[in-house]
Structure formats: structure tokens, C-alpha cells
Amino acid sequence: MTDGPPRTTISAWRPSVPGIAEVFHAHFTEHAYPSHTHDTWALMILNDGAVDFALDRHRHDATGSGTVVLLPPGVSHDGRTVTANGFRKRVLYLDASVLPEELTGRAVDGPVFGDELLRHRIHQLHTALGHPGDGFEAESRLAFIRERLHGHLDALRPPRTPGREANRLATALRELLDARLPAGLSLQEAATALHAHPTHLIRCFKQTYGLPPHAYLTGKRIERARGLLLDGRRPAEVAAAVGFHDQAHLHRHFTRHVGTTPARYAGRTLRPGRSPQGACSGRQG
């Protein structure tokens, strides 16, 4: 299927494999992700091309099919194409049952692995996930991937920690934003609830998480919207459910974050066993 700029393709689905929240395949030629966070780990391999990305304000790059990228939950990151041909990626969004959140700091220190065996095992898992009925194989392959990721993370140095007060305020604001995701809240409401000056609160949050609170809130709403769209909910219904003003508001931010519209993401994602007529294959992961 083709959306947006020429040669852009996207497919997404939720497999029935414990630990995997979403499978996402895309070919991007021009798309640039704004800074955002995920609740899950994002495990990415490239089929071809190159990606430049910042994780916790430190820039990294991944090129070709020889590397694995692991982005931890709750840490801001972006991403952009490097060449005119763009890149093809395959991503697995993994929950805390696969990798615990306490390993986040180590992943920040080293998000790119030059591990051909790990890359091959991830490729095999994507292949299994593309065939309904191969759930047992997929679970088995995920177990070996988890073991190897733990080996990489165990070898990295302990996480860096921000200032105690900044971390405390940022954590409290993040919990407040998560709890008020659909309804939202004003900056003054947050500052009053946390007994902090608004600008100090913003600085603490950005120091801790690498992006301002409003960008975090938008990214969380987009993440929630993706799940609801994969559940079959209509975009207009999803917009209201996750806290966007209206469908147009969802459309603008969703397209900026995901590279396709909510309607196309909901109605034209390519799932295993379903090949829409005219859909073009944009495999990567």
C-alpha cells in the first residue's frame, strides 16, 4: 500500500504473541519523526538505507542490514532519513515482560548493536509473525532474542541519573500527564498540584526525559491512538478517546509522528494473511 510521499509504505498489526505489543514495517523516503517517547521498547532492524536519530539528546546512526537498534521506553528520541532513497525498517514494540524498565539507562548508553546473529534472529521472528499459526515458533524465537539483548545490556555501564529534585518533579509530572491523558491539564494546574514554578517544572521534565511536557503528552496520545486504531476503532472516535480536540487535530499530529494518516493506518495496514489489492510491499521492519 502506498501513502504520503512516493514509495512510502507502512504496515502494522498486533500479533497474538505475549510480549509483543505491535509489529511495524515501513519504507520512508522523506519522513522525519519528531521527538517522542514510547511505553514499550522499540527493537528495529533495517532492510536497507540509513537512519540518523537522537536518543536522550545524543545522536546516533544506523546503516544497512548489519545493525540492531534498541530504543528504551520513556526516553525521547527522533529519527530521520539520511539519503534520497530513505530506509526500510522493521520494528517490534516489546513490553516489560521481555525487557524490564530498569535496563533503560543501559540502553540509552548504547542503543546500536553490531550483532549479525541477533539481527538474523529478529529477521526470523518477523518472518514467523507474518504467518498466522506460527505463534509457538514466534515465542521461541523471541525468547532467544530476549536472552541476547540481556547479554548486550548487562555489558553496558550503569545508567546516568539526573539531579534528584529534577528527577522527582519530572517523574511526578509524567505520572500526572499519564493519569490525565484523555482530559489533559494546563501547565498552571500541573504547577499548582506539584508546588513548582511552571518554567522550572518544564526545565526539570526536559532535563530528565529529553523533551518538553507538551511533546511527551502528544506522543503518548499518538501511541494510545495507534492501539485503538489497530483495535478497529474509527479515527473520529479515537480522537475523542485519547484527548485530541477533533479528528483534524489527531490527523495532523498522527501524520507527523507515524508518516501516514489515521484512516490509512486503521484501514490499510497489511496484516498477516491479508493482502489488499494493489498493496505494494515495503518490507523492512
mmCIF file of C-alpha atoms in Angstrom:
data_model
loop_
_atom_site.group_PDB
_atom_site.id
_atom_site.type_symbol
_atom_site.label_atom_id
_atom_site.label_comp_id
_atom_site.label_asym_id
_atom_site.label_seq_id
_atom_site.Cartn_x
_atom_site.Cartn_y
_atom_site.Cartn_z
ATOM 1 C CA MET A 1 0.000 0.000 0.000
ATOM 2 C CA THR A 2 1.252 3.489 -0.757
ATOM 3 C CA ASP A 3 0.622 6.570 1.404
ATOM 4 C CA GLY A 4 2.096 10.040 1.559
ATOM 5 C CA PRO A 5 5.262 10.685 -0.433
ATOM 6 C CA PRO A 6 6.104 8.354 -3.348
ATOM 7 C CA ARG A 7 7.480 4.982 -2.316
ATOM 8 C CA THR A 8 6.315 5.334 1.276
ATOM 9 C CA THR A 9 4.730 2.141 2.582
ATOM 10 C CA ILE A 10 3.508 1.204 6.041
ATOM 11 C CA SER A 11 2.020 -1.901 7.628
ATOM 12 C CA ALA A 12 1.206 -2.556 11.276
ATOM 13 C CA TRP A 13 -0.529 -5.218 13.322
ATOM 14 C CA ARG A 14 -0.765 -6.625 16.833
ATOM 15 C CA PRO A 15 0.311 -10.284 16.959
ATOM 16 C CA SER A 16 -1.029 -12.781 19.476
ATOM 17 C CA VAL A 17 2.430 -13.321 20.953
ATOM 18 C CA PRO A 18 2.970 -12.371 24.609
ATOM 19 C CA GLY A 19 5.451 -9.535 24.996
ATOM 20 C CA ILE A 20 4.976 -8.031 21.534
ATOM 21 C CA ALA A 21 2.658 -5.024 21.594
ATOM 22 C CA GLU A 22 2.924 -4.174 17.902
ATOM 23 C CA VAL A 23 4.736 -5.064 14.684
ATOM 24 C CA PHE A 24 5.507 -2.111 12.414
ATOM 25 C CA HIS A 25 7.024 -2.252 8.926
ATOM 26 C CA ALA A 26 7.743 0.867 6.875
ATOM 27 C CA HIS A 27 9.620 2.307 3.934
ATOM 28 C CA PHE A 28 10.207 6.031 4.377
ATOM 29 C CA THR A 29 11.829 8.323 1.845
ATOM 30 C CA GLU A 30 11.241 11.713 3.454
ATOM 31 C CA HIS A 31 9.601 11.204 6.848
ATOM 32 C CA ALA A 32 11.208 12.679 9.979
ATOM 33 C CA TYR A 33 9.947 11.620 13.390
ATOM 34 C CA PRO A 34 9.617 14.431 15.939
ATOM 35 C CA SER A 35 10.913 13.819 19.457
ATOM 36 C CA HIS A 36 8.583 11.435 21.291
ATOM 37 C CA THR A 37 8.571 8.546 23.751
ATOM 38 C CA HIS A 38 7.045 5.064 23.903
ATOM 39 C CA ASP A 39 5.758 2.967 26.783
ATOM 40 C CA THR A 40 7.412 -0.006 25.118
ATOM 41 C CA TRP A 41 10.880 -0.955 23.904
ATOM 42 C CA ALA A 42 11.346 -0.441 20.146
ATOM 43 C CA LEU A 43 13.575 -3.107 18.565
ATOM 44 C CA MET A 44 14.450 -2.118 14.998
ATOM 45 C CA ILE A 45 16.347 -3.632 12.103
ATOM 46 C CA LEU A 46 16.927 -2.076 8.676
ATOM 47 C CA ASN A 47 16.479 -3.856 5.402
ATOM 48 C CA ASP A 48 18.396 -1.101 3.633
ATOM 49 C CA GLY A 49 19.186 2.586 3.833
ATOM 50 C CA ALA A 50 20.348 4.628 6.790
ATOM 51 C CA VAL A 51 18.730 6.315 9.792
ATOM 52 C CA ASP A 52 20.000 9.197 11.865
ATOM 53 C CA PHE A 53 18.383 9.542 15.290
ATOM 54 C CA ALA A 54 18.812 11.252 18.645
ATOM 55 C CA LEU A 55 18.225 9.342 21.885
ATOM 56 C CA ASP A 56 18.253 11.400 25.079
ATOM 57 C CA ARG A 57 19.768 14.265 23.016
ATOM 58 C CA HIS A 58 22.730 12.177 21.791
ATOM 59 C CA ARG A 59 22.843 11.499 18.057
ATOM 60 C CA HIS A 60 23.400 8.033 16.589
ATOM 61 C CA ASP A 61 23.192 6.421 13.178
ATOM 62 C CA ALA A 62 22.361 3.005 11.817
ATOM 63 C CA THR A 63 23.184 1.906 8.287
ATOM 64 C CA GLY A 64 22.192 -1.060 6.157
ATOM 65 C CA SER A 65 21.264 -4.520 7.337
ATOM 66 C CA GLY A 66 24.124 -5.160 9.738
ATOM 67 C CA THR A 67 22.892 -3.420 12.869
ATOM 68 C CA VAL A 68 20.160 -3.643 15.511
ATOM 69 C CA VAL A 69 18.698 -0.585 17.235
ATOM 70 C CA LEU A 70 17.046 -0.807 20.667
ATOM 71 C CA LEU A 71 15.160 2.262 21.910
ATOM 72 C CA PRO A 72 14.086 2.109 25.569
ATOM 73 C CA PRO A 73 10.716 3.147 26.978
ATOM 74 C CA GLY A 74 10.195 6.622 28.380
ATOM 75 C CA VAL A 75 13.252 8.186 26.711
ATOM 76 C CA SER A 76 12.796 10.801 23.995
ATOM 77 C CA HIS A 77 14.028 10.017 20.517
ATOM 78 C CA ASP A 78 13.533 11.195 16.956
ATOM 79 C CA GLY A 79 14.544 9.802 13.562
ATOM 80 C CA ARG A 80 15.150 10.930 10.008
ATOM 81 C CA THR A 81 16.260 9.687 6.634
ATOM 82 C CA VAL A 82 19.834 10.227 5.540
ATOM 83 C CA THR A 83 19.731 9.595 1.780
ATOM 84 C CA ALA A 84 17.227 10.274 -1.006
ATOM 85 C CA ASN A 85 16.346 6.578 -1.119
ATOM 86 C CA GLY A 86 15.263 6.643 2.519
ATOM 87 C CA PHE A 87 15.212 3.446 4.551
ATOM 88 C CA ARG A 88 13.175 0.295 5.099
ATOM 89 C CA LYS A 89 12.700 -0.790 8.687
ATOM 90 C CA ARG A 90 11.019 -3.490 10.724
ATOM 91 C CA VAL A 91 10.164 -2.726 14.339
ATOM 92 C CA LEU A 92 8.954 -4.841 17.243
ATOM 93 C CA TYR A 93 7.423 -2.966 20.176
ATOM 94 C CA LEU A 94 8.220 -5.074 23.251
ATOM 95 C CA ASP A 95 6.717 -4.717 26.717
ATOM 96 C CA ALA A 96 8.347 -5.017 30.139
ATOM 97 C CA SER A 97 7.845 -8.793 30.224
ATOM 98 C CA VAL A 98 10.608 -9.032 27.601
ATOM 99 C CA LEU A 99 12.953 -6.365 28.994
ATOM 100 C CA PRO A 100 12.434 -4.699 32.389
ATOM 101 C CA GLU A 101 12.414 -0.912 32.543
ATOM 102 C CA GLU A 102 15.375 -0.836 34.940
ATOM 103 C CA LEU A 103 17.598 -1.611 31.928
ATOM 104 C CA THR A 104 16.565 1.676 30.292
ATOM 105 C CA GLY A 105 19.686 3.608 31.287
ATOM 106 C CA ARG A 106 21.992 0.987 29.838
ATOM 107 C CA ALA A 107 20.121 1.074 26.539
ATOM 108 C CA VAL A 108 20.477 4.869 26.456
ATOM 109 C CA ASP A 109 24.236 4.428 26.736
ATOM 110 C CA GLY A 110 24.391 2.000 23.804
ATOM 111 C CA PRO A 111 21.290 1.737 21.562
ATOM 112 C CA VAL A 112 23.025 0.313 18.452
ATOM 113 C CA PHE A 113 24.383 -3.242 18.298
ATOM 114 C CA GLY A 114 26.580 -4.634 15.520
ATOM 115 C CA ASP A 115 25.394 -8.203 16.120
ATOM 116 C CA GLU A 116 24.705 -10.228 12.989
ATOM 117 C CA LEU A 117 23.306 -13.212 14.882
ATOM 118 C CA LEU A 118 20.860 -11.041 16.819
ATOM 119 C CA ARG A 119 19.838 -9.311 13.598
ATOM 120 C CA HIS A 120 19.250 -12.676 11.911
ATOM 121 C CA ARG A 121 17.139 -13.924 14.803
ATOM 122 C CA ILE A 122 14.993 -10.776 14.681
ATOM 123 C CA HIS A 123 14.532 -11.300 10.932
ATOM 124 C CA GLN A 124 13.424 -14.887 11.592
ATOM 125 C CA LEU A 125 10.925 -13.661 14.205
ATOM 126 C CA HIS A 126 9.419 -11.173 11.746
ATOM 127 C CA THR A 127 9.056 -13.990 9.220
ATOM 128 C CA ALA A 128 7.261 -16.170 11.775
ATOM 129 C CA LEU A 129 4.989 -13.289 12.775
ATOM 130 C CA GLY A 130 3.922 -12.938 9.160
ATOM 131 C CA HIS A 131 2.369 -16.409 9.140
ATOM 132 C CA PRO A 132 -0.782 -16.984 11.212
ATOM 133 C CA GLY A 133 -0.470 -20.196 13.183
ATOM 134 C CA ASP A 134 3.267 -19.846 13.808
ATOM 135 C CA GLY A 135 2.797 -18.369 17.269
ATOM 136 C CA PHE A 136 4.778 -21.059 19.080
ATOM 137 C CA GLU A 137 7.746 -20.557 16.767
ATOM 138 C CA ALA A 138 7.495 -16.783 17.281
ATOM 139 C CA GLU A 139 7.514 -17.176 21.077
ATOM 140 C CA SER A 140 10.546 -19.433 20.866
ATOM 141 C CA ARG A 141 12.456 -17.018 18.672
ATOM 142 C CA LEU A 142 11.539 -14.108 20.947
ATOM 143 C CA ALA A 143 12.992 -15.999 23.925
ATOM 144 C CA PHE A 144 16.399 -16.265 22.231
ATOM 145 C CA ILE A 145 16.272 -12.597 21.218
ATOM 146 C CA ARG A 146 15.475 -11.598 24.791
ATOM 147 C CA GLU A 147 18.420 -13.614 26.087
ATOM 148 C CA ARG A 148 20.846 -11.980 23.664
ATOM 149 C CA LEU A 149 19.535 -8.451 24.363
ATOM 150 C CA HIS A 150 20.062 -9.051 28.081
ATOM 151 C CA GLY A 151 23.644 -10.024 27.306
ATOM 152 C CA HIS A 152 24.260 -6.753 25.480
ATOM 153 C CA LEU A 153 22.622 -4.627 28.166
ATOM 154 C CA ASP A 154 24.395 -6.429 31.008
ATOM 155 C CA ALA A 155 27.713 -5.455 29.413
ATOM 156 C CA LEU A 156 26.895 -1.734 29.412
ATOM 157 C CA ARG A 157 27.689 0.641 32.251
ATOM 158 C CA PRO A 158 25.032 1.615 34.813
ATOM 159 C CA PRO A 159 22.556 4.341 33.911
ATOM 160 C CA ARG A 160 23.224 8.035 34.420
ATOM 161 C CA THR A 161 20.872 9.772 36.838
ATOM 162 C CA PRO A 162 19.746 13.396 36.675
ATOM 163 C CA GLY A 163 19.580 15.702 39.684
ATOM 164 C CA ARG A 164 17.389 14.401 42.500
ATOM 165 C CA GLU A 165 14.929 17.306 42.534
ATOM 166 C CA ALA A 166 14.628 17.423 38.747
ATOM 167 C CA ASN A 167 14.006 13.693 38.635
ATOM 168 C CA ARG A 168 11.402 13.877 41.407
ATOM 169 C CA LEU A 169 9.424 16.702 39.783
ATOM 170 C CA ALA A 170 9.714 15.218 36.294
ATOM 171 C CA THR A 171 8.507 11.826 37.493
ATOM 172 C CA ALA A 172 5.567 13.401 39.308
ATOM 173 C CA LEU A 173 4.602 15.450 36.240
ATOM 174 C CA ARG A 174 4.878 12.404 33.990
ATOM 175 C CA GLU A 175 2.575 10.431 36.283
ATOM 176 C CA LEU A 176 0.138 13.343 36.279
ATOM 177 C CA LEU A 177 0.164 13.575 32.478
ATOM 178 C CA ASP A 178 -0.315 9.808 32.138
ATOM 179 C CA ALA A 179 -3.269 9.895 34.526
ATOM 180 C CA ARG A 180 -4.871 12.819 32.696
ATOM 181 C CA LEU A 181 -4.143 11.651 29.164
ATOM 182 C CA PRO A 182 -7.638 11.999 27.636
ATOM 183 C CA ALA A 183 -8.708 15.081 29.604
ATOM 184 C CA GLY A 184 -5.355 16.834 29.700
ATOM 185 C CA LEU A 185 -4.442 19.628 32.075
ATOM 186 C CA SER A 186 -2.998 23.110 31.919
ATOM 187 C CA LEU A 187 0.581 23.925 32.847
ATOM 188 C CA GLN A 188 -0.675 26.078 35.712
ATOM 189 C CA GLU A 189 -2.767 23.181 37.048
ATOM 190 C CA ALA A 190 0.291 20.939 36.995
ATOM 191 C CA ALA A 191 2.484 23.566 38.635
ATOM 192 C CA THR A 192 -0.075 24.121 41.401
ATOM 193 C CA ALA A 193 -0.515 20.400 42.020
ATOM 194 C CA LEU A 194 3.247 19.843 42.239
ATOM 195 C CA HIS A 195 4.074 23.104 44.082
ATOM 196 C CA ALA A 196 6.570 24.193 41.440
ATOM 197 C CA HIS A 197 7.017 27.212 39.185
ATOM 198 C CA PRO A 198 5.790 26.378 35.639
ATOM 199 C CA THR A 199 9.075 27.124 33.843
ATOM 200 C CA HIS A 200 11.072 25.215 36.475
ATOM 201 C CA LEU A 201 8.735 22.260 36.005
ATOM 202 C CA ILE A 202 9.278 22.308 32.236
ATOM 203 C CA ARG A 203 13.063 22.516 32.639
ATOM 204 C CA CYS A 204 13.091 19.593 35.090
ATOM 205 C CA PHE A 205 10.962 17.465 32.766
ATOM 206 C CA LYS A 206 13.128 18.214 29.736
ATOM 207 C CA GLN A 207 16.327 17.566 31.711
ATOM 208 C CA THR A 208 15.014 14.179 32.781
ATOM 209 C CA TYR A 209 13.174 12.956 29.666
ATOM 210 C CA GLY A 210 14.746 14.961 26.847
ATOM 211 C CA LEU A 211 11.595 16.651 25.556
ATOM 212 C CA PRO A 212 9.102 19.204 26.890
ATOM 213 C CA PRO A 213 5.915 18.020 28.633
ATOM 214 C CA HIS A 214 3.603 19.020 25.774
ATOM 215 C CA ALA A 215 5.598 16.923 23.287
ATOM 216 C CA TYR A 216 5.531 13.973 25.683
ATOM 217 C CA LEU A 217 1.752 14.282 26.057
ATOM 218 C CA THR A 218 1.228 14.404 22.284
ATOM 219 C CA GLY A 219 3.443 11.363 21.769
ATOM 220 C CA LYS A 220 1.575 9.403 24.441
ATOM 221 C CA ARG A 221 -1.753 10.259 22.817
ATOM 222 C CA ILE A 222 -0.433 9.109 19.430
ATOM 223 C CA GLU A 223 0.737 5.844 20.968
ATOM 224 C CA ARG A 224 -2.679 5.269 22.547
ATOM 225 C CA ALA A 225 -4.363 6.171 19.228
ATOM 226 C CA ARG A 226 -2.296 3.558 17.368
ATOM 227 C CA GLY A 227 -3.549 0.849 19.687
ATOM 228 C CA LEU A 228 -7.181 1.902 19.372
ATOM 229 C CA LEU A 229 -6.934 2.101 15.580
ATOM 230 C CA LEU A 230 -5.470 -1.418 15.486
ATOM 231 C CA ASP A 231 -8.454 -2.469 17.616
ATOM 232 C CA GLY A 232 -10.734 -1.294 14.790
ATOM 233 C CA ARG A 233 -11.964 1.992 16.295
ATOM 234 C CA ARG A 234 -12.843 4.835 13.886
ATOM 235 C CA PRO A 235 -10.451 7.843 13.743
ATOM 236 C CA ALA A 236 -13.112 10.314 14.915
ATOM 237 C CA GLU A 237 -13.883 8.088 17.892
ATOM 238 C CA VAL A 238 -10.180 7.620 18.627
ATOM 239 C CA ALA A 239 -9.516 11.366 18.563
ATOM 240 C CA ALA A 240 -12.017 11.950 21.340
ATOM 241 C CA ALA A 241 -10.883 8.912 23.328
ATOM 242 C CA VAL A 242 -7.220 9.941 23.547
ATOM 243 C CA GLY A 243 -7.697 13.658 24.128
ATOM 244 C CA PHE A 244 -7.320 15.369 20.762
ATOM 245 C CA HIS A 245 -9.618 18.322 20.087
ATOM 246 C CA ASP A 246 -11.130 16.720 16.984
ATOM 247 C CA GLN A 247 -10.311 14.354 14.129
ATOM 248 C CA ALA A 248 -8.353 17.034 12.254
ATOM 249 C CA HIS A 249 -6.177 17.563 15.325
ATOM 250 C CA LEU A 250 -5.480 13.821 15.512
ATOM 251 C CA HIS A 251 -4.838 13.706 11.755
ATOM 252 C CA ARG A 252 -2.199 16.453 11.910
ATOM 253 C CA HIS A 253 -0.201 15.010 14.784
ATOM 254 C CA PHE A 254 -0.623 11.350 13.769
ATOM 255 C CA THR A 255 0.676 12.024 10.252
ATOM 256 C CA ARG A 256 3.646 13.914 11.658
ATOM 257 C CA HIS A 257 4.538 11.112 14.074
ATOM 258 C CA VAL A 258 3.692 7.955 12.108
ATOM 259 C CA GLY A 259 4.089 9.067 8.496
ATOM 260 C CA THR A 260 0.569 8.142 7.392
ATOM 261 C CA THR A 261 -2.969 9.241 8.223
ATOM 262 C CA PRO A 262 -5.080 7.596 10.937
ATOM 263 C CA ALA A 263 -7.582 6.388 8.348
ATOM 264 C CA ARG A 264 -4.901 4.710 6.243
ATOM 265 C CA TYR A 265 -3.225 3.270 9.315
ATOM 266 C CA ALA A 266 -6.539 1.823 10.511
ATOM 267 C CA GLY A 267 -7.951 0.643 7.201
ATOM 268 C CA ARG A 268 -4.993 -0.228 5.007
ATOM 269 C CA THR A 269 -2.384 -1.742 7.294
ATOM 270 C CA LEU A 270 -1.165 -5.024 5.921
ATOM 271 C CA ARG A 271 -1.745 -7.873 8.347
ATOM 272 C CA PRO A 272 -0.657 -11.498 8.030
ATOM 273 C CA GLY A 273 -2.966 -13.423 5.770
ATOM 274 C CA ARG A 274 -4.456 -10.277 4.237
ATOM 275 C CA SER A 275 -3.118 -8.761 1.019
ATOM 276 C CA PRO A 276 -5.137 -5.746 -0.130
ATOM 277 C CA GLN A 277 -5.378 -5.402 -3.871
ATOM 278 C CA GLY A 278 -2.772 -3.027 -5.155
ATOM 279 C CA ALA A 279 -0.779 -3.034 -1.934
ATOM 280 C CA CYS A 280 2.892 -2.685 -2.512
ATOM 281 C CA SER A 281 5.363 -4.435 -0.340
ATOM 282 C CA GLY A 282 7.607 -2.137 1.635
ATOM 283 C CA ARG A 283 9.273 -4.615 3.809
ATOM 284 C CA GLN A 284 11.635 -3.539 6.328
ATOM 285 C CA GLY A 285 10.654 -3.527 9.856
#
